[in-house]
Short mmCIF file of C-alpha atoms in Angstrom, two decimals:
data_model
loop_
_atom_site.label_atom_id
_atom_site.label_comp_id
_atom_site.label_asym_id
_atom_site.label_seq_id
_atom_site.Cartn_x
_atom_site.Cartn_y
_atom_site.Cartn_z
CA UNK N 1 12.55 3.44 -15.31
CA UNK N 2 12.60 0.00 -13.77
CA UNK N 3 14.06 -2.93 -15.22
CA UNK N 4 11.35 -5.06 -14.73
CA UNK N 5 10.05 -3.94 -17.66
CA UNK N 6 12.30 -5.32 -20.24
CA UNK N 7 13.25 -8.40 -18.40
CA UNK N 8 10.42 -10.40 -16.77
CA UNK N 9 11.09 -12.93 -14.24
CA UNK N 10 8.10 -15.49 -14.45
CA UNK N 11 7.77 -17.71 -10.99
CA UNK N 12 5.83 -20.36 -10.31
CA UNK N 13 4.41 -22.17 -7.06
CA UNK N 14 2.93 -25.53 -6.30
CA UNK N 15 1.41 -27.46 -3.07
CA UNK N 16 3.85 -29.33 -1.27
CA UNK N 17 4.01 -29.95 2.49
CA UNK N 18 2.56 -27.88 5.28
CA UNK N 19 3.94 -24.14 5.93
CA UNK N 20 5.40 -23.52 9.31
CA UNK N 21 7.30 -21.56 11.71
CA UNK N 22 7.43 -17.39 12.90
CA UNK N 23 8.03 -14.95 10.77
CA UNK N 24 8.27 -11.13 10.71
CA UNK N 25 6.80 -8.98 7.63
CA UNK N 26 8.96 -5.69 6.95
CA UNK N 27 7.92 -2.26 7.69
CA UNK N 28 3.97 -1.15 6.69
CA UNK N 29 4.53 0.32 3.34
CA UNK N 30 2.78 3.68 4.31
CA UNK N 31 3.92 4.68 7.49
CA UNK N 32 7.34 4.17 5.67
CA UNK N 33 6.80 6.45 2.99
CA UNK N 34 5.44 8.74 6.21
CA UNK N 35 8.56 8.73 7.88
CA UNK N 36 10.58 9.73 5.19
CA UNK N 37 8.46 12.17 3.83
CA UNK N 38 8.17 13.77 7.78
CA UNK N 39 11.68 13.13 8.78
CA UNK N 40 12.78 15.08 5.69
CA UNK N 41 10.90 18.28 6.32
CA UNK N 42 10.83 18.04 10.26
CA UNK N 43 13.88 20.17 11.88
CA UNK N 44 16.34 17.96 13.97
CA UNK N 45 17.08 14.17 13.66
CA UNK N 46 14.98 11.41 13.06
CA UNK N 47 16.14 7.73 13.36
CA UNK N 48 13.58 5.13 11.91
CA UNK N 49 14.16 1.52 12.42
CA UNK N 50 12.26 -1.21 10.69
CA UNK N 51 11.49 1.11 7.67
CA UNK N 52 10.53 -1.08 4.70
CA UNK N 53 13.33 -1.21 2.20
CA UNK N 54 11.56 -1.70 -1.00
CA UNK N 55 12.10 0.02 -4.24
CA UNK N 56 8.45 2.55 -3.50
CA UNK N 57 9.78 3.59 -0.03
CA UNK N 58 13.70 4.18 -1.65
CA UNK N 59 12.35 6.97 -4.07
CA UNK N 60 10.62 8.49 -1.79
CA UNK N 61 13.31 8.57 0.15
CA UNK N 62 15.42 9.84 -2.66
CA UNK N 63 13.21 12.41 -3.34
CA UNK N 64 13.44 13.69 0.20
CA UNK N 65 17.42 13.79 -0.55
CA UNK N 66 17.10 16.17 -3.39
CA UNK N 67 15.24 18.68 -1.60
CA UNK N 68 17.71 19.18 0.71
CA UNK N 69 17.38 16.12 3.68
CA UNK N 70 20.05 14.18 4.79
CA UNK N 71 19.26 10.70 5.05
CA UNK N 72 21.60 7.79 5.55
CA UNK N 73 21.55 4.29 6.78
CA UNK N 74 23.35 3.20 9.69
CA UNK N 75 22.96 -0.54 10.40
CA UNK N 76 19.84 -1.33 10.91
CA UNK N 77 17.93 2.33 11.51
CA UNK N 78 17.86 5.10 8.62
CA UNK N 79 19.07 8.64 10.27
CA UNK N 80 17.29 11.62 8.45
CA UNK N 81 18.29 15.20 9.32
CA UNK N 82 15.82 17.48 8.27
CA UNK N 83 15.39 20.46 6.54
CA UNK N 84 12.80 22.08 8.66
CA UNK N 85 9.44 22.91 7.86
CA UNK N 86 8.41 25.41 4.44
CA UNK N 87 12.90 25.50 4.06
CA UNK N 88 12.57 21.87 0.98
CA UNK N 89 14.49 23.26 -1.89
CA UNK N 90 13.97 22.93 -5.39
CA UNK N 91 15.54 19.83 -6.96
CA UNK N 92 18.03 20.20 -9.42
CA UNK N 93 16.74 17.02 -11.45
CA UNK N 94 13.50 15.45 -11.71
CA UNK N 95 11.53 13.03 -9.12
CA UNK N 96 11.89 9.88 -10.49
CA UNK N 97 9.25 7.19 -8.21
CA UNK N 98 9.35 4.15 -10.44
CA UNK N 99 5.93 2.34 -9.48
CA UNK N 100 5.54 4.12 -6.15
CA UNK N 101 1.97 5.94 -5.94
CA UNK N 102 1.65 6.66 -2.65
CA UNK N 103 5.17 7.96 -2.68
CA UNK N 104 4.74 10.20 -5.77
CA UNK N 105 1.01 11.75 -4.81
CA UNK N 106 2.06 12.49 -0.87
CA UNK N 107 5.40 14.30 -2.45
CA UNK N 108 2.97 16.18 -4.90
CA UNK N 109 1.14 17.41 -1.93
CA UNK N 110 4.06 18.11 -0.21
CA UNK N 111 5.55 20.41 -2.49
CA UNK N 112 2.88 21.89 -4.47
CA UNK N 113 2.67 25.08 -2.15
CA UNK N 114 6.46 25.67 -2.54
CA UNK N 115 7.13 28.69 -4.48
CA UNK N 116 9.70 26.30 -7.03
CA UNK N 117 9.60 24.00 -10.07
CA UNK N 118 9.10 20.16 -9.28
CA UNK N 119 9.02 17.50 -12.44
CA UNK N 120 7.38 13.99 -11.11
CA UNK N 121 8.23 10.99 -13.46
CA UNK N 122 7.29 7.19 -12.67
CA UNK N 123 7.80 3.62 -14.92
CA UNK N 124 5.44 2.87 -17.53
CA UNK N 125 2.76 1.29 -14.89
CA UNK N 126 2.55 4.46 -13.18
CA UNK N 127 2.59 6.59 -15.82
CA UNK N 128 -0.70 5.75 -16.61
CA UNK N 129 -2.12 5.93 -13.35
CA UNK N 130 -4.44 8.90 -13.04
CA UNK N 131 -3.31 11.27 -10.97
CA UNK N 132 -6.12 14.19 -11.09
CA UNK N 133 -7.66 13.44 -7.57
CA UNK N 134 -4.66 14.85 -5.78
CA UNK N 135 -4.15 17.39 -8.26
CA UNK N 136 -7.52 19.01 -8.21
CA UNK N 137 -7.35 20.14 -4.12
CA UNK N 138 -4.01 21.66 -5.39
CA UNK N 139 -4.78 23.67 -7.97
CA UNK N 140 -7.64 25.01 -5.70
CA UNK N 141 -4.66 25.98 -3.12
CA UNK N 142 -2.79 28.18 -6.12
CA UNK N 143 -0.65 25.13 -7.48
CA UNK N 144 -0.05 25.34 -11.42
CA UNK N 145 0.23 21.76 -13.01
CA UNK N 146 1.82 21.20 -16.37
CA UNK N 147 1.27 17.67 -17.86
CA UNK N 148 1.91 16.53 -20.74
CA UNK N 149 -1.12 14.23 -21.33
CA UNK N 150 -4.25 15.01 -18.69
CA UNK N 151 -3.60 14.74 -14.49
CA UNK N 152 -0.85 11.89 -15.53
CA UNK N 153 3.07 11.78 -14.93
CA UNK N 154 4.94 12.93 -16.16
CA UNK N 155 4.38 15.96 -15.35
CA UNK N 156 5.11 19.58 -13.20
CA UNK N 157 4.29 21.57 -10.43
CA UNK N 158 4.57 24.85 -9.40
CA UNK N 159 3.40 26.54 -6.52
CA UNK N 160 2.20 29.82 -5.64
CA UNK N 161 3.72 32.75 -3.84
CA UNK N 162 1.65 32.18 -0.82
CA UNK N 163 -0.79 28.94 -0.85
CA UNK N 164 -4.38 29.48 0.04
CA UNK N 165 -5.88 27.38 2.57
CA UNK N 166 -8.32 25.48 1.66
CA UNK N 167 -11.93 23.77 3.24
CA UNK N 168 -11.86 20.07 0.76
CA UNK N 169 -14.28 17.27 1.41
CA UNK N 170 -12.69 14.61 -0.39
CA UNK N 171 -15.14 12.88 -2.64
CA UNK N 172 -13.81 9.32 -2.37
CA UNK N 173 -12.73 7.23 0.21
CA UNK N 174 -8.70 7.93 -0.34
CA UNK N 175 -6.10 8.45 2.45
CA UNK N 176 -3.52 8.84 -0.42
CA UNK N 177 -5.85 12.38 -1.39
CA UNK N 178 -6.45 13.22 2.37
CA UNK N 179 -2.80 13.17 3.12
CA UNK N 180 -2.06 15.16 0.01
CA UNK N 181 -3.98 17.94 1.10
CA UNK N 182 -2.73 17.97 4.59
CA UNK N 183 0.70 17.63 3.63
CA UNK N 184 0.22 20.80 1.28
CA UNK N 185 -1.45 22.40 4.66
CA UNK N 186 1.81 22.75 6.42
CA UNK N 187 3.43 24.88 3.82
CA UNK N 188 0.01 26.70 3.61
CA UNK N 189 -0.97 30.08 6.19
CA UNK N 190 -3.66 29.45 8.15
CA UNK N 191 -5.95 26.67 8.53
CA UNK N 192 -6.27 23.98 6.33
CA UNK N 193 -9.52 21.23 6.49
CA UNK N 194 -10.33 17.87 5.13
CA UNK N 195 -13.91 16.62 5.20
CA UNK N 196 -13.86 12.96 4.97
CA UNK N 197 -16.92 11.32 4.55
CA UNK N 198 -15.72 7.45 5.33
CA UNK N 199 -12.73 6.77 7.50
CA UNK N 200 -9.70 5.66 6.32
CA UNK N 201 -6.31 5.03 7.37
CA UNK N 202 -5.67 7.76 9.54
CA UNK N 203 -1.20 6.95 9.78
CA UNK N 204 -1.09 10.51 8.47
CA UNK N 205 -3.25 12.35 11.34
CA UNK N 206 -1.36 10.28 14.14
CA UNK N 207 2.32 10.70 12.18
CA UNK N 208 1.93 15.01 12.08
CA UNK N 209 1.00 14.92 15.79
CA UNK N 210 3.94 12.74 16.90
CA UNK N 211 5.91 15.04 14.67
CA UNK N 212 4.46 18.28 16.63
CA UNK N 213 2.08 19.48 13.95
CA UNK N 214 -0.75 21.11 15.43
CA UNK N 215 -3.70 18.86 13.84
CA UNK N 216 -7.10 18.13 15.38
CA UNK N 217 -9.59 15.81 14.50
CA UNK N 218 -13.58 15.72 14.96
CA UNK N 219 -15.72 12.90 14.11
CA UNK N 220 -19.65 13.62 14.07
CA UNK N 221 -22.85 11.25 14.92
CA UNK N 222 -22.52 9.93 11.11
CA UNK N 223 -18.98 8.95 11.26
CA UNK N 224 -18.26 12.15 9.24
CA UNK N 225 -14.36 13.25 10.03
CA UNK N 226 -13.10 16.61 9.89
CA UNK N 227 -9.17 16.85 10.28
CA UNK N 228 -7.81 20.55 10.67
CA UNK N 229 -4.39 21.42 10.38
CA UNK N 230 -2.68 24.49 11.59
CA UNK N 231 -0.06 25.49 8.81
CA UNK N 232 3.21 26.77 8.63
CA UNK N 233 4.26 25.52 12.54
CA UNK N 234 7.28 23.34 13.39
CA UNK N 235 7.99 19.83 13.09
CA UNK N 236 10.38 18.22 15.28
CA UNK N 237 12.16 15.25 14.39
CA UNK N 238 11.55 11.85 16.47
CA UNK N 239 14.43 10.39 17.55
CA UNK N 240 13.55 6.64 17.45
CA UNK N 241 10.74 5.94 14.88
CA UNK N 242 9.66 2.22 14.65
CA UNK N 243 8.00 1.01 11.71
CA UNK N 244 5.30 -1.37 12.64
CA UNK N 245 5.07 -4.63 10.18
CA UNK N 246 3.44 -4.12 7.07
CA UNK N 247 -0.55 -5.82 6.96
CA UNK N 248 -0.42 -6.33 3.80
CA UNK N 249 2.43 -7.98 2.97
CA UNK N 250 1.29 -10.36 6.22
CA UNK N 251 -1.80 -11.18 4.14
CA UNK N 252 -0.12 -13.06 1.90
CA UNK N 253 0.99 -15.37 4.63
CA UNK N 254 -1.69 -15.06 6.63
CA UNK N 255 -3.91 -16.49 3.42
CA UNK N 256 -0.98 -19.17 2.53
CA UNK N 257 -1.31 -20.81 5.77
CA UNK N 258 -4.89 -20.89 6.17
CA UNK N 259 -4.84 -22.28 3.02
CA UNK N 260 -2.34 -25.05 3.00
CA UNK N 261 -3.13 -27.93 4.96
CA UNK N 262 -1.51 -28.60 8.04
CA UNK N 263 -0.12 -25.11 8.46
CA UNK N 264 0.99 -23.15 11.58
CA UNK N 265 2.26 -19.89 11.29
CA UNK N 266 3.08 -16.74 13.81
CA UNK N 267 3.44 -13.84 11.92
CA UNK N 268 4.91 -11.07 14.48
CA UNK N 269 4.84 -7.54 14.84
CA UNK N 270 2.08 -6.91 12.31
CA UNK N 271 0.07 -3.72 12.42
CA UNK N 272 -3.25 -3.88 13.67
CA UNK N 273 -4.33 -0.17 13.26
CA UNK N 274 -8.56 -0.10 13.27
CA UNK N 275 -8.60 1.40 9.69
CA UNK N 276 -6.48 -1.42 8.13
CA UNK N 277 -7.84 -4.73 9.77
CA UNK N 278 -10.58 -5.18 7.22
CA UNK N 279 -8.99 -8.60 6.41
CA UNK N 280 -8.38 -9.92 9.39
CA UNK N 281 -12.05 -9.63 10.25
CA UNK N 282 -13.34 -10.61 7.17
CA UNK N 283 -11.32 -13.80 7.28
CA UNK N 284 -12.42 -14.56 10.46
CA UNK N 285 -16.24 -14.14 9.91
CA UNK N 286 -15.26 -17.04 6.89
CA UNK N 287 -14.17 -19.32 10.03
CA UNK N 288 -10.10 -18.55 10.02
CA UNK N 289 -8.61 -19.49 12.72
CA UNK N 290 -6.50 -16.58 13.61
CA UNK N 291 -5.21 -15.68 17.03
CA UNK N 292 -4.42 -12.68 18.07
CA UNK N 293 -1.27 -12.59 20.71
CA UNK N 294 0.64 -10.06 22.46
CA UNK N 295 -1.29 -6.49 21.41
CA UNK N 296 0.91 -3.68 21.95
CA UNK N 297 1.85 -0.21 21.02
CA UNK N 298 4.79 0.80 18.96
CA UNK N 299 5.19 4.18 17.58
CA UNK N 300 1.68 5.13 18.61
CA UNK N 301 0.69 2.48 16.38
CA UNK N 302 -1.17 -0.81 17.48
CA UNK N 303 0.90 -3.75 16.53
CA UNK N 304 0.23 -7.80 17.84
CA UNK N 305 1.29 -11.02 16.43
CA UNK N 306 -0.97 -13.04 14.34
CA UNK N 307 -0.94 -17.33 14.85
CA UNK N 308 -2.33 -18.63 11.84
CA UNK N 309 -3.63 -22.61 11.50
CA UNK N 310 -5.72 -24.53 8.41
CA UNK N 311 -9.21 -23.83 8.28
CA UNK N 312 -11.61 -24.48 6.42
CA UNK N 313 -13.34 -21.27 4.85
CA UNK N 314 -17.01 -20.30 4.10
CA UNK N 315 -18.02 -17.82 1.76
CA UNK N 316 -19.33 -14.52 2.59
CA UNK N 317 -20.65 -11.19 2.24
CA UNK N 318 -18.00 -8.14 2.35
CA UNK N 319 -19.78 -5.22 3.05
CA UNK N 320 -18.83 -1.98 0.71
CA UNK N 321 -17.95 0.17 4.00
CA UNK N 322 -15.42 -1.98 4.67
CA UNK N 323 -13.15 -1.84 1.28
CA UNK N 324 -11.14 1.34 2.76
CA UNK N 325 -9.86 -0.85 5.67
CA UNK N 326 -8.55 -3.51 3.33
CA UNK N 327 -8.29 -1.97 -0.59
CA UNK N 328 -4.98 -3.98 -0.97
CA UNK N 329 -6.25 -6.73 0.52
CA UNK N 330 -8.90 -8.10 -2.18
CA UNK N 331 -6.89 -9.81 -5.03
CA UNK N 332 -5.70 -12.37 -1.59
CA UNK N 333 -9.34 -12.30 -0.64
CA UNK N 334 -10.43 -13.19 -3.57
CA UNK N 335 -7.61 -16.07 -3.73
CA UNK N 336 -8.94 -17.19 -0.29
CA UNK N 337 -12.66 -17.12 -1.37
CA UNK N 338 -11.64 -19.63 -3.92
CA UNK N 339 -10.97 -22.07 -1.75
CA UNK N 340 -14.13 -21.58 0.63
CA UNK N 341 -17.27 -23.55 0.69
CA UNK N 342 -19.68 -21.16 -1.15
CA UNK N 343 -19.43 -18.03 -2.52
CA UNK N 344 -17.70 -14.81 -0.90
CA UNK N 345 -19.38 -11.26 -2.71
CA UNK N 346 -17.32 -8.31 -2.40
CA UNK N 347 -18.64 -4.86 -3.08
CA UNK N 348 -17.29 -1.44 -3.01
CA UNK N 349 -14.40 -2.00 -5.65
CA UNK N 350 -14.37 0.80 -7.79
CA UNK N 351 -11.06 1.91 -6.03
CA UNK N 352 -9.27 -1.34 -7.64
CA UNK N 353 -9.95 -0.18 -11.10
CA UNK N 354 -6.96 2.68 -10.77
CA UNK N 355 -4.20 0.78 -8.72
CA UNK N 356 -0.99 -0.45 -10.04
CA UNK N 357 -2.92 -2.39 -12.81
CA UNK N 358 -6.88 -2.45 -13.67
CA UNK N 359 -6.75 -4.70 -10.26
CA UNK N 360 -10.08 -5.73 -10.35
CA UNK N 361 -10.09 -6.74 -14.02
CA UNK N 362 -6.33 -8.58 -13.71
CA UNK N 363 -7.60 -10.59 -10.62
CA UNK N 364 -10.76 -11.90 -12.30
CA UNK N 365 -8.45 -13.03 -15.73
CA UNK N 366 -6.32 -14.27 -12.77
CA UNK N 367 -8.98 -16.24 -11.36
CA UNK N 368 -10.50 -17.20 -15.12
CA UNK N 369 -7.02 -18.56 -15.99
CA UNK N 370 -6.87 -20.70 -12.94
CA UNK N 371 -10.08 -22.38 -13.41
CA UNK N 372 -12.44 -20.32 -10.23
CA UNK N 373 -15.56 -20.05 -10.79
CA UNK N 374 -16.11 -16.10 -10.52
CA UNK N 375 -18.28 -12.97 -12.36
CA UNK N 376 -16.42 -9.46 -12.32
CA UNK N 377 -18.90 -6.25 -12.27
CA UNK N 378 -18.10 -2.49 -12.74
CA UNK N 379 -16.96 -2.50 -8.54
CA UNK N 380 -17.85 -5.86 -7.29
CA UNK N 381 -16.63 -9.28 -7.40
CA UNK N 382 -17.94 -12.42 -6.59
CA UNK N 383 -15.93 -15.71 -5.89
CA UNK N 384 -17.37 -19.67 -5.46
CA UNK N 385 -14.77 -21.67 -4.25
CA UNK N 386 -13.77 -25.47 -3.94
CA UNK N 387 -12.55 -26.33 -0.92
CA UNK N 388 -10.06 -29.01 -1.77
CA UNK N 389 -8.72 -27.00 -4.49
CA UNK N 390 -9.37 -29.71 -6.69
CA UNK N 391 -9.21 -28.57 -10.50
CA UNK N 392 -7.66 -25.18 -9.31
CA UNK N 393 -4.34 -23.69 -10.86
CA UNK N 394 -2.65 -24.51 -13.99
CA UNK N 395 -2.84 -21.12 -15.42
CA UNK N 396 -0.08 -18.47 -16.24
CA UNK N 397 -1.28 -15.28 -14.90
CA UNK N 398 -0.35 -11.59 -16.41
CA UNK N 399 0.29 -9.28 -13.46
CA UNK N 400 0.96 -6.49 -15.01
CA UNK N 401 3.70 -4.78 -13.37
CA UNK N 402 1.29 -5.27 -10.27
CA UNK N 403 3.13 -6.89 -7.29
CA UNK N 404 -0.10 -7.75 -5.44
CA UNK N 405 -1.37 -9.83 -8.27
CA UNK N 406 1.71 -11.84 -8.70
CA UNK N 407 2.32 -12.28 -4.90
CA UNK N 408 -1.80 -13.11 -4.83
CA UNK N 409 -1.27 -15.95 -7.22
CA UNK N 410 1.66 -17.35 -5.79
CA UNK N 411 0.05 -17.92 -2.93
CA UNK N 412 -2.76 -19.31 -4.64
CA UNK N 413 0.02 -21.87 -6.49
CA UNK N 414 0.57 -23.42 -2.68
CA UNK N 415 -3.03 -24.65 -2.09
CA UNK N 416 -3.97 -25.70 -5.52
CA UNK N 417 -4.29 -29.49 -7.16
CA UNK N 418 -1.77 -27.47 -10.18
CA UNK N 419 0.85 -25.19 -9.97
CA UNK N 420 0.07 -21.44 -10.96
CA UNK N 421 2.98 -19.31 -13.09
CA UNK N 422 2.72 -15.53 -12.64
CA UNK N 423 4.57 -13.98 -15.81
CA UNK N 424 6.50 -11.70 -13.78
CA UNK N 425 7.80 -11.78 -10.14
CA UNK N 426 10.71 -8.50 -10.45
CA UNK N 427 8.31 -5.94 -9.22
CA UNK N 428 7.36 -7.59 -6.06
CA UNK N 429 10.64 -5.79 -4.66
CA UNK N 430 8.53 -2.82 -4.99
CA UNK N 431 6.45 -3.68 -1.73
CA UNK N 432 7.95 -6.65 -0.12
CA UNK N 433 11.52 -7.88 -1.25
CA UNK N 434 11.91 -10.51 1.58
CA UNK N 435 8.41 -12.58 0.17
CA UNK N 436 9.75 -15.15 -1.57
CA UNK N 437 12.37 -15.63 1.31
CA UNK N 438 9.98 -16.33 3.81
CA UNK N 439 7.28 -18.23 1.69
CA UNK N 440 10.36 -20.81 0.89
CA UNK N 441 11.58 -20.55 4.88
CA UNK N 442 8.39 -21.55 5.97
CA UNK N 443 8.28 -24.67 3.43
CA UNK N 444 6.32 -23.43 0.27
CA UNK N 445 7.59 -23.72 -3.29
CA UNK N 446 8.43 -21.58 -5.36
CA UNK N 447 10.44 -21.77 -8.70
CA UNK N 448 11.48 -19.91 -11.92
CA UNK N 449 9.31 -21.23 -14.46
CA UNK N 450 10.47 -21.90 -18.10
CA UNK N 451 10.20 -18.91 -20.26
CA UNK N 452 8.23 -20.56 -22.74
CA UNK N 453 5.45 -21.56 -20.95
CA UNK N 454 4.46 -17.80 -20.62
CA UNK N 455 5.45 -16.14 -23.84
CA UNK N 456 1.96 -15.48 -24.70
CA UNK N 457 2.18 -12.89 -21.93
#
């Protein structure tokens, strides 16, 4: 368990002077996770620099170590020696992932064809999260699942004496099920296949190849993907992995300094992968002004830096197709949107309702609490904002245990006429430990607030 959730640490920000200066975001959250997770099974030596450090990645990480990696940190790069693919052994104790549900769901996929015992267990947040989507393309592979209250942790798995391969069309846009199955594929004989439907963030297709998995992928007329993997083949460790920067944990100061007047921010080495740029363009079409310099490739990844000035927003529509390129993105949208002229829609939400938190339903009290003029439906949201900010803020918002809310809010705090509380800012570790360094280095405010003013919770 996490001690965040015993011992809240309420923050709150206000509007002071302009934000400026260059900044770097840490590593993107899921090609960290990746790298562990790879690095640990692939034979040989990895070295991974600018992995993100935060408490998700770390149990992943840890996890890795009790199934028989070797991973240690040497200045500034992480060195993991391998076990070698289909050799993970069975962990003595239990998987313990704290909040971390990317981290828990890719391990389940990972080791749900091994012929062992595996015991997942997560905080209170994530132990409600439903976990059933991942589950159900492993059971079809052979994988026995023993949970104490339906598809939720904690829980077991077991695998099979030999996995069965499996054809899955995943019914949801999810690269968090996608990779799951995949990841099961290379303990699996034969060929295993994922249909999916809508595109989404494809870091797991691009990691197995640069790790020597023999994966192919086929995209039809309709945008349909199908992604084959060959099982039971060798990885090969890479010996200098770099983590491109994290998009979003860059939204949040992306958003800040569009928002604050005066602003002028460079934001480098952020990831600019196609499947996770929703925000970006959606910003833009509201009339950000956001530059993009120096494109590049690192770690087969694309990567630029972002230079960030004032603008004054519209509202808009946001299409439904485009909520895989940007699911974590919305509660800063929606922070954003209530400072454009108009009002911004967003459809295609239903994803939000099973993140850390109901994420949908905590950014609309989030909103309500704040004073923004908004109306919540079963998965869309729609935001009219005030450009000035005038009347904005002055709430306490409830994050619960979610680190996107409070780091949403915060950032809402800078722009608006009155400060905004969040009742808890420990958990933002879990993503992006350095935030409240840089939002402070580049001149916002941010301070503990009293613990009365948020008892209410």
């Amino acid at each position: 368990m996490t001690a965040h959730a015993s011992d809240p640490r309420p923050l709150t920000s206000r509007r002071d002077g302009a934000l400026r200066g260059r900044v770097r975001v840490p590593g993107d959250k899921s090609i960290s996770h990746r790298a562990f997770l790879f690095g640990g099974l692939a034979s040989g030596r990895t070295r991974v620099t600018g992995l993100l450090e935060g408490e998700d990645v770390l149990a992943t990480g840890r996890a890795m170590r009790q199934m028989g990696a070797r991973i240690e940190r040497e200045g500034d790069a992480w060195v993991i020696d391998g076990t070698g693919n289909g050799a993970l052994l069975e962990p003595e104790g239990v998987l313990d992932f704290g909040n971390a549900g990317t981290g828990s769901r890719l391990t389940m996929g990972l080791v749900g064809p091994y012929e062992f015992t595996t015991t997942f267990v997560g905080d209170a947040s994530l132990s409600r999260r439903p976990m059933g989507r991942v589950l159900d393309p492993l059971r079809e592979m052979g994988v026995q699942v023993l949970a104490r209250s339906k598809d939720r942790l904690p829980l077991s798995l077991r695998g099979p004496r030999v996995a069965a391969p499996i054809e899955y069309r995943v019914p949801m846009a999810s690269a968090q099920v996608k990779s799951a199955v995949l990841l099961a594929g290379l303990n699996t004989p034969g060929v295993t296949t994922v249909i999916e439907p809508v595109m989404t963030r494809d870091h797991t297709e691009k990691m197995l190849e640069g790790f020597g998995a023999r994966v192919s992928v086929e995209t039809d007329g309709a945008g349909v993907r199908t992604i084959r993997l060959e099982g039971q083949g060798e990885l090969r460790g890479v010996p200098d992995f770099v983590v491109p920067g994290d998009p979003s944990s860059a939204a949040f100061l992306v958003v800040a300094a569009l928002l604050v007047p005066g602003s002028d921010v460079v934001i480098e080495n952020a990831l600019m992968n196609p499947t996770r740029t929703g925000l970006v363009e959606t910003l833009r079409e509201m009339g950000a002004d956001i530059e993009i310099l120096n494109p590049r490739l690192s770690g087969g990844e694309d990567v630029a830096d972002l230079h960030v000035r004032h603008s004054a927003l519209r509202g808009v529509s946001v299409p439904a197709a485009r909520a895989p390129s940007m699911i974590d993105e919305y509660p800063v949208l929606a922070v954003a949107a209530a400072f454009a002229d108009g009002t911004t829609r967003m459809e295609g939400l239903e994803e939000l309702r099973v993140k850390e938190s109901d994420r949908l339903a905590a950014v609309a009290a989030g909103l309500a609490a704040n004073g923004v003029t908004h109306e919540e439906g079963p998965d869309w949201l729609t935001v009219t904002g005030r450009p000035d900010g005038r009347g904005l803020g002055g709430g306490t918002v409830e994050t619960h245990l979610d680190h996107r809310i409070a780091m949403s809010f915060l950032v809402m705090g800078l722009a608006s006429e009155k400060p905004v509380t969040v009742d808890d800012a420990t958990m933002i570790a879990t993503s992006f430990p350095e935030f409240e360094g840089l939002v402070t280095g580049l001149g916002g405010v941010l301070e503990p607030a009293a613990r009365s003013e948020h008892s209410k919770g």
